[in-house]
Coordinates of C-alpha atoms and ligand atoms in Angstrom, one line a residue:
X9 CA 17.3 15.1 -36.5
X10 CA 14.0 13.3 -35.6
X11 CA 15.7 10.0 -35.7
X12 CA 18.5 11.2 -33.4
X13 CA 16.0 12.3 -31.5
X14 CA 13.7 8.9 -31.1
X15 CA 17.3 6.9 -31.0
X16 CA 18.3 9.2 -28.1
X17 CA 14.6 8.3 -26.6
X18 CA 15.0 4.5 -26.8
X19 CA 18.1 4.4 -25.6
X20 CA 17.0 5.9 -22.8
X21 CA 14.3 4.1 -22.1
X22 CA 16.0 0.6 -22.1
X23 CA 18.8 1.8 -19.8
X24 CA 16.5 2.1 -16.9
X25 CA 16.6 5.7 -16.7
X26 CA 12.3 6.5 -17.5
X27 CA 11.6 3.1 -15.5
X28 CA 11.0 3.6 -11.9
X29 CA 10.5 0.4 -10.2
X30 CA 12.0 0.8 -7.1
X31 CA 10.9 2.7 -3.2
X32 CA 12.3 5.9 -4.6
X33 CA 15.6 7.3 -3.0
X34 CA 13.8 8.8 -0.3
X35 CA 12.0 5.1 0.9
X36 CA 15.5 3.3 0.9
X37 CA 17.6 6.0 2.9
X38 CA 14.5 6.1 5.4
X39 CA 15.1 2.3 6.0
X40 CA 19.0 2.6 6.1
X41 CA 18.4 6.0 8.6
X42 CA 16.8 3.9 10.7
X43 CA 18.3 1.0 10.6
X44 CA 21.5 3.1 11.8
X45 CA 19.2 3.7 15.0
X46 CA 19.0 -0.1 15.8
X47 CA 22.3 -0.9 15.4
X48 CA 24.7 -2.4 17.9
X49 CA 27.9 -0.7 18.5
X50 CA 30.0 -3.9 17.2
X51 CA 27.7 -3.9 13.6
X52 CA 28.4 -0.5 13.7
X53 CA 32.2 -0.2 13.7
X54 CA 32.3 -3.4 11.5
X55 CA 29.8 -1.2 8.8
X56 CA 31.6 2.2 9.4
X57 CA 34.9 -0.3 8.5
X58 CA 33.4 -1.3 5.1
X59 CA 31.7 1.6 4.0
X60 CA 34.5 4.0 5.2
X61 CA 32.2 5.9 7.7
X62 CA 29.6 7.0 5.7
X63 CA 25.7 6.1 6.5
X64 CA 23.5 2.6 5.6
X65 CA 21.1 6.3 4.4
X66 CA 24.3 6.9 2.0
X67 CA 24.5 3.4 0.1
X68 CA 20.7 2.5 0.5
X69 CA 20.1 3.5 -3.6
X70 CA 23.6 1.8 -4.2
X71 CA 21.2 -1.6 -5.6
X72 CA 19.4 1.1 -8.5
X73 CA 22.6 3.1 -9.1
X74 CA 24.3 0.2 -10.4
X75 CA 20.9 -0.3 -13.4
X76 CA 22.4 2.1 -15.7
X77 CA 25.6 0.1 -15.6
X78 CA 25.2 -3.3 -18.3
X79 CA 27.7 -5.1 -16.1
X80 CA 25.3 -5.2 -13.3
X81 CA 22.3 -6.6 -15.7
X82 CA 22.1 -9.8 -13.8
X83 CA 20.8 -8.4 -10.4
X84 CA 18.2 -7.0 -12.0
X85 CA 15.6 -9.8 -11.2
X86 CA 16.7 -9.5 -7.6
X87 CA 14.8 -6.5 -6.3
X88 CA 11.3 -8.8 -6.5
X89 CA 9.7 -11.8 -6.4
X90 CA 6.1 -12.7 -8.6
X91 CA 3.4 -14.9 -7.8
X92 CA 0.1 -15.7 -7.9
X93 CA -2.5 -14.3 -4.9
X94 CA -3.5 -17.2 -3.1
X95 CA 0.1 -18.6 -3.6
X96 CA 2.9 -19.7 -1.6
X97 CA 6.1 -18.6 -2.8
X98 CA 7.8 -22.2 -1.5
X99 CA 5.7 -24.1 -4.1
X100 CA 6.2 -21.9 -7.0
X101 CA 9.4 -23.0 -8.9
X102 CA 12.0 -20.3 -8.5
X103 CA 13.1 -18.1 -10.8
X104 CA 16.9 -19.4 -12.4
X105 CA 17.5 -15.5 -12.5
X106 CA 17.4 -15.1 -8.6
X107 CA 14.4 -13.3 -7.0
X108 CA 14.5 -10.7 -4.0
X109 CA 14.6 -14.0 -1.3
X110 CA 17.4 -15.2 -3.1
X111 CA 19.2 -12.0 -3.4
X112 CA 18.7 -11.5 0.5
X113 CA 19.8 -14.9 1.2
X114 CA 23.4 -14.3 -1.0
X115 CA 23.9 -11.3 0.4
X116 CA 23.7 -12.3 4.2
X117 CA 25.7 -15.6 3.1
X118 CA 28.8 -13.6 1.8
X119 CA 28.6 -11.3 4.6
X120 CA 28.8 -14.4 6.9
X121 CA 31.5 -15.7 5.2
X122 CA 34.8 -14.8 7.0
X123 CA 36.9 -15.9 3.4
X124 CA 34.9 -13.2 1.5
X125 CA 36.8 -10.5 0.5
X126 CA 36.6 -6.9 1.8
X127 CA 35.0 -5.5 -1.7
X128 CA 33.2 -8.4 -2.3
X129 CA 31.3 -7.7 1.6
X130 CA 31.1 -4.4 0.6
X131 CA 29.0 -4.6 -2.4
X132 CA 26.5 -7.3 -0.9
X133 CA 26.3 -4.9 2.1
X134 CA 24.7 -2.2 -0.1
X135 CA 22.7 -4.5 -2.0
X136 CA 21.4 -5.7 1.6
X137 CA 20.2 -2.2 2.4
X138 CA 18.6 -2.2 -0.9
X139 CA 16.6 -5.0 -0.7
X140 CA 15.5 -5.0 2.8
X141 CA 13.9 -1.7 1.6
X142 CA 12.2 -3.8 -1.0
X143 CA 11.6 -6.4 0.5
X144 CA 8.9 -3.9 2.2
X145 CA 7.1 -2.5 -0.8
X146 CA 4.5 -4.1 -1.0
X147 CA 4.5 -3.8 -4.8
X148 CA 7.5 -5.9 -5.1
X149 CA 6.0 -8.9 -3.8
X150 CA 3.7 -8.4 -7.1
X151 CA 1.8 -10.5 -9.6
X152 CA 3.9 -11.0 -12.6
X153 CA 1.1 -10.4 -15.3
X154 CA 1.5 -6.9 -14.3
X155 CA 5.0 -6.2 -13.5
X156 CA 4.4 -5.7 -9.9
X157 CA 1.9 -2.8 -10.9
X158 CA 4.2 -1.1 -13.4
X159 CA 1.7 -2.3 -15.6
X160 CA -1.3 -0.7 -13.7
X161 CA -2.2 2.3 -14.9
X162 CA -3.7 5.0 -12.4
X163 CA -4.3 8.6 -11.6
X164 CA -1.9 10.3 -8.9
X165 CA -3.7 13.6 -8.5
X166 CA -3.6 15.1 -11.7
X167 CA -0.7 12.8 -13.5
X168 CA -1.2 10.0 -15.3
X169 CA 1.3 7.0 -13.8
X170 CA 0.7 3.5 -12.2
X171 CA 0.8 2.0 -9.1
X172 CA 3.7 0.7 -8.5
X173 CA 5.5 4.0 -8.5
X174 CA 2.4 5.4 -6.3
X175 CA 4.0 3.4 -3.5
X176 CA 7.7 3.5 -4.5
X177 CA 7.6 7.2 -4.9
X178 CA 4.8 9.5 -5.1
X179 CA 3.0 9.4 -1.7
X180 CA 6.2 9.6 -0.7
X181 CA 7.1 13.0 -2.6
X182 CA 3.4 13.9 -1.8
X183 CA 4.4 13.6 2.0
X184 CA 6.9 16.4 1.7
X185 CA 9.1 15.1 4.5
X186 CA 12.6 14.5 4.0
X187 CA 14.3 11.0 4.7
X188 CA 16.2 12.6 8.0
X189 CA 12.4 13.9 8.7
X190 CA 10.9 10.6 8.2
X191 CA 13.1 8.5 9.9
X192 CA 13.2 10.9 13.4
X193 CA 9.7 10.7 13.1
X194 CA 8.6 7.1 13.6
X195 CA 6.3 5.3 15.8
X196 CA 7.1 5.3 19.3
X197 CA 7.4 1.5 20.3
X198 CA 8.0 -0.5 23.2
X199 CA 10.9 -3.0 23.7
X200 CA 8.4 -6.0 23.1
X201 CA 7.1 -4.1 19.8
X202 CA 11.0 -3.7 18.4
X203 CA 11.2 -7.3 19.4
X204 CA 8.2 -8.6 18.0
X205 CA 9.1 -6.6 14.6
X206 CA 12.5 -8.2 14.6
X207 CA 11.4 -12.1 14.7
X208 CA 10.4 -14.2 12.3
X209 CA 12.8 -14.9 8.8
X210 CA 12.8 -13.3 5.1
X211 CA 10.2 -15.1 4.2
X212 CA 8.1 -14.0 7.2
X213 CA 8.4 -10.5 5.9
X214 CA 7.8 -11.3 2.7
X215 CA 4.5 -12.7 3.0
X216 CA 3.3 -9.6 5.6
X217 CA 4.3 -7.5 1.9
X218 CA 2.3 -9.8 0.1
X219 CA -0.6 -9.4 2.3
X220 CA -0.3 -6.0 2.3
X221 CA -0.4 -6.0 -1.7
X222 CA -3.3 -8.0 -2.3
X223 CA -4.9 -5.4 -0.1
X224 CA -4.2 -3.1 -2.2
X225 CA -5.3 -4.9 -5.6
X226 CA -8.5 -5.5 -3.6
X227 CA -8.8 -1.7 -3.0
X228 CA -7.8 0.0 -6.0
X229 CA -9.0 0.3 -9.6
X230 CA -7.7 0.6 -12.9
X231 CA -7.6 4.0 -14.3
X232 CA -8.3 5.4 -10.7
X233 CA -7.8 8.6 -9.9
X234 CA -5.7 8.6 -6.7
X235 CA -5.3 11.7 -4.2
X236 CA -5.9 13.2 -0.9
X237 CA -7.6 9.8 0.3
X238 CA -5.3 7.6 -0.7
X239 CA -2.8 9.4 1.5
X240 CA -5.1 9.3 4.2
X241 CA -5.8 5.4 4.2
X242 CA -2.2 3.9 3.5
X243 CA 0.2 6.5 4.6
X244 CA 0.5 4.8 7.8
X245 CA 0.8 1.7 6.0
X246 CA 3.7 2.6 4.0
X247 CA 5.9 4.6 7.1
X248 CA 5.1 1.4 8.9
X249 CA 6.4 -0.8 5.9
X250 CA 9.9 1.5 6.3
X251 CA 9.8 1.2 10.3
X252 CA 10.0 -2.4 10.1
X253 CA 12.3 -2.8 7.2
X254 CA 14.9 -0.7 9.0
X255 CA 14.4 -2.6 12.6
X256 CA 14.7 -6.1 10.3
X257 CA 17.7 -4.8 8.2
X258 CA 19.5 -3.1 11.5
X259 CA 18.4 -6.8 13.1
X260 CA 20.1 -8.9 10.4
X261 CA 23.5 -6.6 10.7
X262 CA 23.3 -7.7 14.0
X263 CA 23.5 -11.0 13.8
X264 CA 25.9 -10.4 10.9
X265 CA 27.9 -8.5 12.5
X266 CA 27.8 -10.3 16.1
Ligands
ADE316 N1 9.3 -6.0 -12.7 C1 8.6 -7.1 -12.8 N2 7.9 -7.4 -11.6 C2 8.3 -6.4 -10.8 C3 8.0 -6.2 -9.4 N3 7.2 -6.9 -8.7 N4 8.6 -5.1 -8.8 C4 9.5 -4.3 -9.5 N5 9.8 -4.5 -10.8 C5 9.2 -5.6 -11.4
ZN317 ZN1 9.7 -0.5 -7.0
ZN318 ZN1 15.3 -2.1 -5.8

């Protein structure tokens, strides 16, 4: 009975299912919801098409769904990108496995592509939600000694967890707003601000999450007991981080979709 019991644990365990590594589902249908808002009305009948009407909000987890499915093993890779502080990710040699630039770059590639097939645009549509959402967690432009902060262990009020789920999930589900909530509830900007949000390329992005993150290694200990404060200092940061990665993603679709 107690081997059933650690065999049942395992398995879990290496099917994803106790490993969170991702903005949880809240952070990815705030960046689809608002994408939606930033849309033009060609992108969105040619999205409506594709995913049958439902919302970018709706397919934005599609990218972690697919984890507990061994078929999908080889996108695993593509949710991040590791290097070293100080680094430029152009001069680090890329990983064979695909990172999160390369995963962006496929996915607007076969999008582009007028010969790709409807199911085959469908699926890198979703995984472009996904990993625009990503692509603005900090976190996930990590350093690869600790897993992008899965390894990091920290206090998050009274639970023990680490700190890349602190930023994929639990200010988050500490905020206590719902995605819909979230996503209405966004900076006010001016044309020129939506503008200035929407220049620049993947890699721009990229590096503004990598900035971001070494902040955060700068500010935050192991073992630290994270609360109240926390909230109070990067909140801003992190809606911010899910306003810009729906104005890029809804920017992209765009073009895409032009
Ligand atoms: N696994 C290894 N590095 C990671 C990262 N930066 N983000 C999410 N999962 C990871
Ligand atoms: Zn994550
Ligand atoms: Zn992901």
């Amino acid at each position: 009975m107690k081997k059933l019991a650690i065999v049942i644990l395992v398995s879990l365990f290496s099917n994803g299912l106790f490993a969170e590594d991702d903005w949880g589902k809240t952070g990815h249908r705030v960046v689809g919801e608002i994408a939606d808002n930033y849309l033009s009305k060609k992108a969105e009948k040619e999205i409506s098409k594709l995913l049958s009407g439902h919302s970018l909000a709706y397919v934005a987890n599609y990218g972690d769904d697919i984890k507990s499915d061994r078929q999908y093993d080889s996108f695993s890779p593509w949710h991040y990108v590791n290097f070293p502080f100080g680094e430029k990710y152009e001069l680090n040699e890329k990983s064979d496995k695909g990172d999160i630039i390369q995963g962006i770059n496929k996915c607007i590639s076969v999008l582009k592509n007028t010969n790709s097939p409807k199911e085959e645009k469908l699926f890198y549509l979703k995984m472009l939600v996904h990993f625009m959402g990503d692509l603005h967690q900090p976190l996930h432009i990590g350093l690869a000694d600790d897993k992008g902060g899965n390894d990091f262990q920290v206090r998050w009020f009274s639970d023990g967890t680490n700190l890349h789920s602190v930023w994929d999930y639990r200010m988050l589900d500490s905020y206590e707003m719902s995605y819909t909530e979230i996503a209405a509830n966004t900076d006010v900007l001016s044309k020129e601000q939506v503008k200035a949000i929407k220049s620049g390329t993947v890699i721009d992005w990229m590096y503004e999450s990598r900035a971001l993150c070494e902040d955060i290694y700068e500010h935050t200990e192991i073992g630290e007991k994270l609360s109240y404060k926390y909230m109070y200092d990067y909140m801003d940061t992190l809606r911010s981080q899910l306003q810009k990665g729906g104005i890029r993603l809804a920017g992209l679709l765009n073009e895409i979709f032009s």
